[in-house]
Structures are given as C-alpha cells and as structure tokens.
Coordinates of C-alpha atoms and ligand atoms in Angstrom, one line a residue:
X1 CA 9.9 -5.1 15.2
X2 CA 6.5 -3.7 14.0
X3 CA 5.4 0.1 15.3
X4 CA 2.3 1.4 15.5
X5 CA 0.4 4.4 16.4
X6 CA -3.1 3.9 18.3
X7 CA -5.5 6.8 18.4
X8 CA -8.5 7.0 20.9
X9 CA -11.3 8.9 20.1
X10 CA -13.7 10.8 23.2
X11 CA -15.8 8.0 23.5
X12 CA -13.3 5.7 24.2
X13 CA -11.7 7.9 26.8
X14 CA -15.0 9.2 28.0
X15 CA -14.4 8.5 31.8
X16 CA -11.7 6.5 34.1
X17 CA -12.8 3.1 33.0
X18 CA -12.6 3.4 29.3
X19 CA -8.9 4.9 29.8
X20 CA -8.4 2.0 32.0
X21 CA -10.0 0.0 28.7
X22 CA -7.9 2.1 26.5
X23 CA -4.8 1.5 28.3
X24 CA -5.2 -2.8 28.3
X25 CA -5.6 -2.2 24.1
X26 CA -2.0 -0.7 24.0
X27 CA -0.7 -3.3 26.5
X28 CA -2.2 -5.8 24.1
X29 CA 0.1 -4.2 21.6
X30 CA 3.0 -4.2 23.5
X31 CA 2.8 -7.6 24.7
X32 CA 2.5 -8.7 21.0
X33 CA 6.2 -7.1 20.8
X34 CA 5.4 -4.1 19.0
X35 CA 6.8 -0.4 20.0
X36 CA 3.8 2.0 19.9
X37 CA 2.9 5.4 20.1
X38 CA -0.5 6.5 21.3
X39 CA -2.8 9.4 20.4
X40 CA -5.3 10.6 22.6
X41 CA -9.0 13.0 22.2
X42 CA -10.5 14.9 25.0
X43 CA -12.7 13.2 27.0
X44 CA -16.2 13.4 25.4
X45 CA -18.2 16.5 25.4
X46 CA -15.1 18.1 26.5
X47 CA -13.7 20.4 23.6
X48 CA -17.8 21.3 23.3
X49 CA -17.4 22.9 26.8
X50 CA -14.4 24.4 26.1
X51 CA -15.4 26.4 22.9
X52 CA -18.8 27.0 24.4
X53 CA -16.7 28.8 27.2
X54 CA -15.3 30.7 24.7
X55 CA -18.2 31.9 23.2
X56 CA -19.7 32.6 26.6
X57 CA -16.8 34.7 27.8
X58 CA -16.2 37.3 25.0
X59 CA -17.9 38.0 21.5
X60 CA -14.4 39.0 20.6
X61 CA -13.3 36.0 18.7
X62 CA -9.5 36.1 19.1
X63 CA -8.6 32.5 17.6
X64 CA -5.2 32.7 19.5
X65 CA -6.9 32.2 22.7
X66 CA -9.7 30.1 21.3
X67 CA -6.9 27.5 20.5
X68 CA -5.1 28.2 24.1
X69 CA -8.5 26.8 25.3
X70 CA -10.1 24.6 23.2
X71 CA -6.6 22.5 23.0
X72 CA -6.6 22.0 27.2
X73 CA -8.9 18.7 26.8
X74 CA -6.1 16.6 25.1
X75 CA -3.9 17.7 28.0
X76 CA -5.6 16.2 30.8
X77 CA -6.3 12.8 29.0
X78 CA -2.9 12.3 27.9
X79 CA -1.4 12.2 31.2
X80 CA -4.5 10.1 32.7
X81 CA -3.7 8.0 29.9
X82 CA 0.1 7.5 30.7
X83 CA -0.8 6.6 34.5
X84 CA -3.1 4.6 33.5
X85 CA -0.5 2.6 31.6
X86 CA 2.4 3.1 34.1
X87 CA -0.6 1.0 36.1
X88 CA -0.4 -1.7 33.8
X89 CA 3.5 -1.8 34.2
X90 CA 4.0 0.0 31.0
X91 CA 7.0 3.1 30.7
X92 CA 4.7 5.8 29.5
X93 CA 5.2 9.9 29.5
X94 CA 2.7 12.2 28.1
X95 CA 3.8 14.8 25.2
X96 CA 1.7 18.1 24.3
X97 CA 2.1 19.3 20.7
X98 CA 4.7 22.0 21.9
X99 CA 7.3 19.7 23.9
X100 CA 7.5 17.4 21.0
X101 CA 7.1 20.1 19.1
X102 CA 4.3 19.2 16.3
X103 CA 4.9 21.9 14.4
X104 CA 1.7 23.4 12.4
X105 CA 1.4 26.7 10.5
X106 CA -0.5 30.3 12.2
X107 CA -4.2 29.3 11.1
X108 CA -5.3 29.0 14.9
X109 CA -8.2 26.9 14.8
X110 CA -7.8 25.0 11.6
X111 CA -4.0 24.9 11.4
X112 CA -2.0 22.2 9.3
X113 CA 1.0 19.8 10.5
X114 CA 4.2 21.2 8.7
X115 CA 6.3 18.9 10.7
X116 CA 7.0 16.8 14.0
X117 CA 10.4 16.5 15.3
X118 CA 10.6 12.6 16.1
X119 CA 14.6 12.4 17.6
X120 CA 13.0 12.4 21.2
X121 CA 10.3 10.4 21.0
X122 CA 12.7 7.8 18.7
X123 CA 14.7 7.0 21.3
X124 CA 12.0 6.6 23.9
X125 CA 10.1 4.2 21.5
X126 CA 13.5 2.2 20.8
X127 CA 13.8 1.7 24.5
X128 CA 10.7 0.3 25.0
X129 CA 8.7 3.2 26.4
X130 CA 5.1 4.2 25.7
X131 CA 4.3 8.1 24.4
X132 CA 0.8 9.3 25.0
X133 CA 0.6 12.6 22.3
X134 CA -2.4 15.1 23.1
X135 CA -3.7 15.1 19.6
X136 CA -5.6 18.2 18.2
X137 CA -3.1 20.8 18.8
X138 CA 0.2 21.8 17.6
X139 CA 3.1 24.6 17.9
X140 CA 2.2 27.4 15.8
X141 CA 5.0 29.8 14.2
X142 CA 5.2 32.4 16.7
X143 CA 5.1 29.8 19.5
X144 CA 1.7 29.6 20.4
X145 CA -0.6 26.7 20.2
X146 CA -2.2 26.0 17.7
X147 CA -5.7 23.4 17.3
X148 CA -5.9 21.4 13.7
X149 CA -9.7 21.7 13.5
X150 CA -12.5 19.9 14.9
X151 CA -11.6 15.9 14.8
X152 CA -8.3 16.8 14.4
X153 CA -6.8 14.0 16.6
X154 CA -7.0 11.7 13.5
X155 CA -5.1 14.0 11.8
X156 CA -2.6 13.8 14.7
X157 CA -2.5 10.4 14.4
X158 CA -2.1 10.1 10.9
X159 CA 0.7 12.4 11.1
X160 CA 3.0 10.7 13.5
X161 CA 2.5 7.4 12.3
X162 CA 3.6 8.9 8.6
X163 CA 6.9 11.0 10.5
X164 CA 7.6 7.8 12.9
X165 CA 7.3 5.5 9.8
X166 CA 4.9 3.6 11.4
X167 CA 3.5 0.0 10.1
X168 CA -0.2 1.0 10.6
X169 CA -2.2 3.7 12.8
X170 CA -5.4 2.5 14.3
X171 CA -7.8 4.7 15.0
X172 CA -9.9 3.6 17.8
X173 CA -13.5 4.6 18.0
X174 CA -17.0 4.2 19.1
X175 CA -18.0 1.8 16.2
X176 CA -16.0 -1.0 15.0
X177 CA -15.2 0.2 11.5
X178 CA -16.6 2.6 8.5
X179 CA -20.2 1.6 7.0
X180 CA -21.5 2.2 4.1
X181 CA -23.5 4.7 5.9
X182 CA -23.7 6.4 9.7
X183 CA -24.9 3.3 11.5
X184 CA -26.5 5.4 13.5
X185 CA -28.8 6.6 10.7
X186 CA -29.0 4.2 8.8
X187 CA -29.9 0.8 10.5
X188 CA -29.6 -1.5 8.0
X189 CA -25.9 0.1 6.7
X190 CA -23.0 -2.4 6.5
X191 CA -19.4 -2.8 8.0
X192 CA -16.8 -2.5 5.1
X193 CA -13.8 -4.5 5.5
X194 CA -11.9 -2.4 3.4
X195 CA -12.5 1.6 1.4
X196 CA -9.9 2.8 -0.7
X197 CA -8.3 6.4 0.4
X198 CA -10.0 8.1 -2.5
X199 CA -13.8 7.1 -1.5
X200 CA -12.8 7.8 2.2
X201 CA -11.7 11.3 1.8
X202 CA -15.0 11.9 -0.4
X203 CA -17.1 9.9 2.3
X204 CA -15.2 12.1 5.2
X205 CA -15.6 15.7 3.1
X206 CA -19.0 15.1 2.7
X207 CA -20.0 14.6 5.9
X208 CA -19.2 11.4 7.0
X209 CA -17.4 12.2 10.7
X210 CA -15.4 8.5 11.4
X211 CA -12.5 10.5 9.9
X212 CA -11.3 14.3 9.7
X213 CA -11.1 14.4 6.1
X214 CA -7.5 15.7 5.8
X215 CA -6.1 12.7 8.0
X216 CA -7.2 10.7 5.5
X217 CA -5.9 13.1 3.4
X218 CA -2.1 12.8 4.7
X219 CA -2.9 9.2 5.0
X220 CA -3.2 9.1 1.3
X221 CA 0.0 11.0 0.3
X222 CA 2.4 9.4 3.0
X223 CA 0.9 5.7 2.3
X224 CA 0.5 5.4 6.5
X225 CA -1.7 2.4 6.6
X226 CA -4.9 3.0 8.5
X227 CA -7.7 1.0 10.3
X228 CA -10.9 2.4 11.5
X229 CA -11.8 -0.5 14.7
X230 CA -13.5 -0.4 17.7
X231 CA -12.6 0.4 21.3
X232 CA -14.7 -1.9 23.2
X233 CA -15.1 -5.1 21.0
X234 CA -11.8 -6.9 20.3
X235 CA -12.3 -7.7 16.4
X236 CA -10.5 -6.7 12.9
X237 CA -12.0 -3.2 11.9
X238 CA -12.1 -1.5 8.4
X239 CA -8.9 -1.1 6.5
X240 CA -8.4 1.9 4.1
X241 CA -6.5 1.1 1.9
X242 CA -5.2 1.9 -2.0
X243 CA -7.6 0.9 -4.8
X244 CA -5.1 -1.8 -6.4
X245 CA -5.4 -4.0 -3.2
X246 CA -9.6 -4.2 -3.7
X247 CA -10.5 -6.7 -5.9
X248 CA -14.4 -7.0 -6.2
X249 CA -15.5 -3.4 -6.3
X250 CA -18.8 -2.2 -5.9
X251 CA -20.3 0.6 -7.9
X252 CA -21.2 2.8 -4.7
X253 CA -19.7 1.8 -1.5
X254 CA -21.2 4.6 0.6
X255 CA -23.6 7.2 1.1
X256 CA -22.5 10.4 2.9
X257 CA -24.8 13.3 4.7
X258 CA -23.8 17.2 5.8
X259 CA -26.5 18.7 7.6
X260 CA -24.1 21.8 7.7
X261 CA -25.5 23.0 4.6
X262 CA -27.4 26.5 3.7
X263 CA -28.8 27.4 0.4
X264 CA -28.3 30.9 -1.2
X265 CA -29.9 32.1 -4.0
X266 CA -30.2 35.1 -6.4
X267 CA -33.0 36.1 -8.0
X268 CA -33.1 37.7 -11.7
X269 CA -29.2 38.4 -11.9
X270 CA -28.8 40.2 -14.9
X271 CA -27.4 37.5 -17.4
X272 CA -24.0 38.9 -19.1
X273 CA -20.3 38.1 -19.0
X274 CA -18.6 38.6 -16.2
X275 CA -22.0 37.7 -13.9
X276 CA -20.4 34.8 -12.1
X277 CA -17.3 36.6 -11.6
X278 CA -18.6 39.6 -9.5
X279 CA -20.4 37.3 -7.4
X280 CA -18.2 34.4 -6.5
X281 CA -14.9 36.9 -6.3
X282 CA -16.2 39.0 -3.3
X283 CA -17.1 35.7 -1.8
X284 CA -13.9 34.3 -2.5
X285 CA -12.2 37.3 -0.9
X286 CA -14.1 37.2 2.1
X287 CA -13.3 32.7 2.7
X288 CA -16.8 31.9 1.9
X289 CA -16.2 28.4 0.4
X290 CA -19.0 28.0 -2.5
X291 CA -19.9 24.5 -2.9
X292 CA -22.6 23.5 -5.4
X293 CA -23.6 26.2 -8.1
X294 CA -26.9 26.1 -10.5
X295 CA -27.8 28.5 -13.3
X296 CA -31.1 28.6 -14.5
X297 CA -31.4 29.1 -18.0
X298 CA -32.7 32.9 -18.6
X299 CA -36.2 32.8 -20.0
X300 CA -36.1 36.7 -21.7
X301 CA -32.3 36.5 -22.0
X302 CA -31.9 39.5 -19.5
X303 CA -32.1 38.1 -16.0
X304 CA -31.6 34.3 -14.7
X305 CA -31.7 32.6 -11.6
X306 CA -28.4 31.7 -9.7
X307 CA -28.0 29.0 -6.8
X308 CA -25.6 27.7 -4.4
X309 CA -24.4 26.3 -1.5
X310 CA -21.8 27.4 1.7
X311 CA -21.4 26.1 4.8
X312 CA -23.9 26.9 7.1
X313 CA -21.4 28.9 9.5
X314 CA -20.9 31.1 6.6
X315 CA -24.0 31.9 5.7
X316 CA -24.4 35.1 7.2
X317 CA -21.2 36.4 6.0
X318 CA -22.0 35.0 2.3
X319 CA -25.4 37.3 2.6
X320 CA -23.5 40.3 3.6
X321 CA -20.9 40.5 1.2
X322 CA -23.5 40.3 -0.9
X323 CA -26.0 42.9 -0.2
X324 CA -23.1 45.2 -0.4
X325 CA -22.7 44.4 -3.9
X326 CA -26.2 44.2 -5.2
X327 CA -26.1 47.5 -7.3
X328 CA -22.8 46.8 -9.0
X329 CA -23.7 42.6 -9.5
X330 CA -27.2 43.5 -10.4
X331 CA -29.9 41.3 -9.0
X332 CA -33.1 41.4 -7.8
X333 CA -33.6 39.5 -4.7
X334 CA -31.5 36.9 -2.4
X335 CA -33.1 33.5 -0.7
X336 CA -31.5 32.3 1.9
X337 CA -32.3 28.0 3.2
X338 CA -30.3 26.6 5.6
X339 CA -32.9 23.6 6.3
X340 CA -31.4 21.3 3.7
X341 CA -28.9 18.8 3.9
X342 CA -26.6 17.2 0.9
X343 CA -27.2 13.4 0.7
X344 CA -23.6 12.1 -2.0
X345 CA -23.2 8.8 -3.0
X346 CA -19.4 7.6 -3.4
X347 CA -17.8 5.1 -5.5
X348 CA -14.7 4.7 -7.5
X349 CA -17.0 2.0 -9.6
X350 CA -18.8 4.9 -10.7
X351 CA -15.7 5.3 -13.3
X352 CA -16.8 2.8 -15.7
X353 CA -20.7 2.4 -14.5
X354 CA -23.3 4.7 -16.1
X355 CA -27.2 5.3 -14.6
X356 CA -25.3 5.5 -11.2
X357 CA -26.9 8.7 -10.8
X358 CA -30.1 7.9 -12.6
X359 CA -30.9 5.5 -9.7
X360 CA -30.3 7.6 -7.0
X361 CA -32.7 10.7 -9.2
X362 CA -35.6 7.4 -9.5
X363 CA -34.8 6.6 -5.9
X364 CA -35.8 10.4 -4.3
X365 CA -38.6 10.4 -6.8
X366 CA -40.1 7.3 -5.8
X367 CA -40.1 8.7 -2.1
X368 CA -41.7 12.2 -3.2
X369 CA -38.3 13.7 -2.6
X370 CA -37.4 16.9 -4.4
X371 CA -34.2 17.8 -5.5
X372 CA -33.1 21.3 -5.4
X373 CA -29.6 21.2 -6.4
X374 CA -27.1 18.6 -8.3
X375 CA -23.2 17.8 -8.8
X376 CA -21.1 15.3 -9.6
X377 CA -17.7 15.1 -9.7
X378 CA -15.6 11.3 -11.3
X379 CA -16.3 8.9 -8.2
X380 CA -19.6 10.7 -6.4
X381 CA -22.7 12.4 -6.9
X382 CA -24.3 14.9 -4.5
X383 CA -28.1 16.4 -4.0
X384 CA -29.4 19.4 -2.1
X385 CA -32.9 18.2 -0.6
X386 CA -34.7 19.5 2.2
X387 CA -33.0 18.5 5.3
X388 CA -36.5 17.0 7.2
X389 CA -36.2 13.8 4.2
X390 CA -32.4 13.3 5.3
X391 CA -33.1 10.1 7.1
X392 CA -35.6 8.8 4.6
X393 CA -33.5 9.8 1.9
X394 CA -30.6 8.0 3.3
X395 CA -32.4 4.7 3.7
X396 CA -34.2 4.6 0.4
X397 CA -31.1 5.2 -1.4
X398 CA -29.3 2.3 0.8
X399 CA -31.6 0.3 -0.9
X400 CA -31.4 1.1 -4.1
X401 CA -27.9 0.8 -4.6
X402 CA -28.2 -2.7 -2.5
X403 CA -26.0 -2.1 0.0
X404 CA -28.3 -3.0 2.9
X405 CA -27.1 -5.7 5.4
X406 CA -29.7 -8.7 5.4
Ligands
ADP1 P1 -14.2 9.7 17.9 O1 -14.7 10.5 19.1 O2 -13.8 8.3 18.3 O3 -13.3 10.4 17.1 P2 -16.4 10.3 16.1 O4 -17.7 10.6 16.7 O5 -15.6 11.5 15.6 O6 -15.6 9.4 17.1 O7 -16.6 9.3 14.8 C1 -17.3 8.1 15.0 C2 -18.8 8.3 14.6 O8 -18.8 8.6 13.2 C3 -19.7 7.1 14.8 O9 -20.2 7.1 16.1 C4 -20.7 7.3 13.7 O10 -21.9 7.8 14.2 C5 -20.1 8.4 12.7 N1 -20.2 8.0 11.3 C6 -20.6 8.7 10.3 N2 -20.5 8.1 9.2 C7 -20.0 6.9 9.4 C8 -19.7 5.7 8.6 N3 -19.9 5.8 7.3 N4 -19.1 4.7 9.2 C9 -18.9 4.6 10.5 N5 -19.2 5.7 11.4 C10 -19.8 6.8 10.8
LIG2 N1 -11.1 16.9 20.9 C1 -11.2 17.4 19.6 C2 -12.6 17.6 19.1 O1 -13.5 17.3 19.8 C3 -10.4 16.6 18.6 C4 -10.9 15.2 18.4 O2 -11.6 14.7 19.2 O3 -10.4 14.6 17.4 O4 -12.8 18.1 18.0
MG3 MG1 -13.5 11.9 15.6

C-alpha cells in the first residue's frame, strides 16, 4: 500500500470552500487505496497578521513569543481541515508540532526539524485514519514552540514524508507546478515537468518562493520524492527529481529573482592584507549574511573600492557594525542601495556549456540594463541590477535563453 504526504499551501486553504476543495483531493487519495498524511498552511494572509501583531504590540522582539504567535494560524486550519474530512466520511484528528512532537532545535523563528516521533501517527495511518499536521511550527528544546521560518510548511511536509517513509509528498499550491520563471512575472514562462533537486534548491535560494529552500533541501538528502501540483486543477504537476532520471537537459532551466536585496559599499578602503578580514569578521559576528562581494582594482595602490550584498532586513545592522569600525578597517565612506534586485539564471547544463553567462551580460545590454555586481557559482549565475528593470530584465533574459512558451 502506497503512503503519501499532501501539503496545502494558504491559498488553497484560503476560506471554507477551498478546505472543503482540499479535503475531496485527500479523499481522492484515499479512495485510490493509499494511507496519507496531510500538511496544512494558515489560511492566507494569516501568519502576515499575526507577525504584524507582533510588531504592533511591543518593539521588544522576544522571538519566544513571536513563534507562540505567529505558529497559531496552522492550528485553526488543521482542525477545520480534519472536520472537513470527517464530512467526507474520512477518520481524521488534527496534530500540532508539540503533541506529535516535531522536534526542532531553540532558533525560535527559523528553527530546524531534528526529529518527529512517528510511533503515534504509524498506527493511526495503519488503521486507516487521516492526520492533518499544522505545519510551520515545531517543539523546541526547552518545550516551547518553535516556527521553521517563513514557508516553512513545505519543510514540514518534506520532513514527515522523509520520517513516515513516505512514497511521494505533494505539495499543493496556487499554480500547477514550478516554471521556468514566476508565472506571475513572467507571462510567457513555462511549466516544467520535471527540475532536478540541485537547480530547485538554487531556484528556491534565490528567490524563487514555490518552495522553502531547505525543504527542498531535506528533500534532497532523504530522497522523499516531491511534486509541485495544483490545488484547483486536477492534472500531473512538476516532479523534482534527481539529475540521473532527466534525460534531455537544457542549459538553463530557470530564472530566479530576490527583491530582498540591499547593496553596501565602501569607498577607498585602504588596500592591505588583512582588509577583507576586518570587514567581513565583525559582520560575521553580528549574523549578517554577505552574499555577493566585488573589489575594485586600486588605481594608486593605497585605497580601492569594496561592494556587496545582505539581505535587506540586515541592512541596517550591516551599516552599524560598520561605522563602529571605520577607524580601525580604514575607509572613507559607506553607500548604502537597497533598490536592486538579483536576477540568477540556473542550470546544471551550465556544467559543460560555456557563453552561458555571456548571453545573459548581451541580453541586459541589449535592454540598456546595467550591471552592478556579478557571481557565479558551477550551475548559476547571478546579477545585481537596479530593482525598477526586474521585470524587464526577467523577460528579456527568458528569451534569450529560449525558454519562452509559444
Ligand atoms: P503556498 O501558499 O501554496 O505555499 P506560495 O505563495 O508560497 O504558495 O508559492 C507559490 C507561488 O510561488 C506562486 O503563486 C508563484 O507566484 C511563486 N513562484 C515564484 N517562482 C515560481 C516558479 N519558478 N514556478 C512557480 N511558481 C513560482
Ligand atoms: N503560514 C506560514 C507562512 O505564511 C508557513 C507556510 O505558509 O508555509 O509563512
Ligand atoms: Mg509557500
């Protein structure tokens, strides 16, 4: 007998009806013999509120509460969600991250799964019953609850279908599959029938939203079969899968965008050894993730130019730390952009292709689009532009690689 897990995202469990739509998709499973588990969002919009409320309440931000919180959306669905199937004649119970428990580690607000305790739910699977997890949120090591990050439910999902040994988790959401780009952007992008993990999690980390990044992450390491499909039309979606079971590979398959980008950069740093260091430790210390770097080449051999990137929530932070080091680092001035948005374009092709990146640089050009900052890593390549060309950025470079949908 096949077992599957079946995640709805806050679309898809937006209001009444679309549980009630939710619900017949899992009956369609269990009619088809299968024993399934089921993973619900908050209703959409409703996490928003709840951290909004948080920010309205206190300026204090105590990430134990924010997580006592922002986790109560799940809650509420997953019971609406197992009456809704106890309407359909299904055995269903509802399970928060602490009765199970989903055990994560004590980084409230971005905590990881260490491990779900499965006996319970086992037994209720093998006798034919239906349970709806809150996903997003977990049991912390001193007992409190815990929230997996923004889009965390995929994560959830990910995980129990990896500890329940699941044949496949389906991640149900409000487009039927991954494109080559946001379909929402990008008109003329293209449904994929399959990705391979690899160019997911790069799609995912740089920016595209269909999947958390780190449940494609877990998908990746626990081999958990996934599919991206839709809620609302009743047709195959995208498969991720490993990159032995694609056959005709493109050189790019997608194109990616983060809006939540901000640029920082320091004007005549004083060019010796040790530069780099001062700057990037401090940063380091303080969690400031630093993303792209560029340093110009010094023109008098005393003082150069250095750029780069954090996320835009850590902007402020980044200019802080360093403004209290200017004396000791030794630099001039500091620029800070956060109007600019990375464009990356993904492909494990990209391997054994050259000029990949060549067409994208003619591409921008062509479309009087300047780039301010460039890296690459095996399978992508990634620009800084200024974030008002993001859309026509997106488009043109769709083209180029030929990836539009005629
Ligand atoms: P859910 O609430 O179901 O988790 P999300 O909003 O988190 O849904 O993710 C689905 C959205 O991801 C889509 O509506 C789409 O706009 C966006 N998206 C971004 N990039 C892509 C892509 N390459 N393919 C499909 N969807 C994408
Ligand atoms: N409800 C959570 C969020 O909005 C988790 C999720 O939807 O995946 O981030
Ligand atoms: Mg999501």
């Amino acid at each position: 007998m096949s077992r599957i897990v079946q995640k709805f995202g806050g679309t898809s469990v937006a209001d009444v009806e679309r549980i009630k739509n939710a619900a017949r998709r899992v009956k369609q499973e269990v009619d088809n013999g299968s024993q399934v588990a089921v993973v619900v969002s908050a209703m959409a919009g409703v996490t928003d509120r709840m951290v909004e409320l948080t920010a309205d309440i206190s300026s204090m931000f105590d990430a134990r509460e924010y997580d006592a919180v922002a986790a109560t959306g799940e809650q509420a669905t997953a019971g609406l969600m197992a009456l809704a199937l106890q309407d359909l004649g299904i055995a269903s119970r509802s399970w928060l991250g602490w009765q199970i428990p989903i055990r994560t580690d004590g980084a409230h607000g971005k905590a990881r799964i260490r491990e779900i305790e499965t006996g319970e739910l086992n037994r209720r699977l093998a006798a034919g019953e239906v349970p709806v997890v809150a996903g997003f949120q977990g049991l912390g090591p001193d007992n409190r609850i815990t929230t997996i990050g923004r889009g965390g439910s995929d994560t959830s999902a990910v995980a129990l279908a990896g500890a329940l040994g699941a044949d496949r988790c389906d991640i149900y959401t409000d487009v039927d599959g991954i494109y080559t780009s946001d379909p929402r952007i990008v008109a003329k992008a293209r449904k994929l029938d399959r990705i391979t993990y690899e160019e997911m999690l790069e799609m995912a980390s740089l920016g595209a939203k269909v999947l958390q990044t780190r449940s494609v992450e877990l998908a990746m390491n626990q081999k958990v079969p996934l599919q991206v499909r839709s809620t609302f039309v009743d047709a195959p979606g995208t498969f991720v899968v490993s990159e032995d079971e694609i056959v005709e590979q493109q050189v790019v398959s997608g194109i990616s965008h983060s809006g939540d980008e901000a640029k920082i950069t320091l004007l005549r740093v004083a060019d010796r050894p040790g530069v780099a260091a001062g700057i990037f430790g401090p940063l380091a210390d303080a969690n400031v993730n630093v993303d792209m770097i560029v340093q110009n080449v010094s023109e008098d051999g005393a003082t150069t130019d250095l750029t780069f990137t954090v996320g835009q929530g850590e902007l402020e932070s980044a200019v802080r730390v360093l403004e209290d080091r200017k004396a000791e680092v030794g630099f001039e001035k500091i620029d800070a952009d956060s109007n600019v948005c990375k464009i990356s374009v993904v492909g494990v092709g990209m391997r054994s292709h050259a000029g990949v990146a060549q067409t994208m640089f003619r591409a921008l050009a062509e479309k009087g689009i300047n780039i301010q900052v460039i890296s690459t890593s095996e399978i992508k390549v990634s620009v800084l532009i200024a974030a008002d060309y993001t859309e026509l950025a997106l488009r043109a470079l769709h083209t180029a690689y030929g990836l539009d949908d005629e």
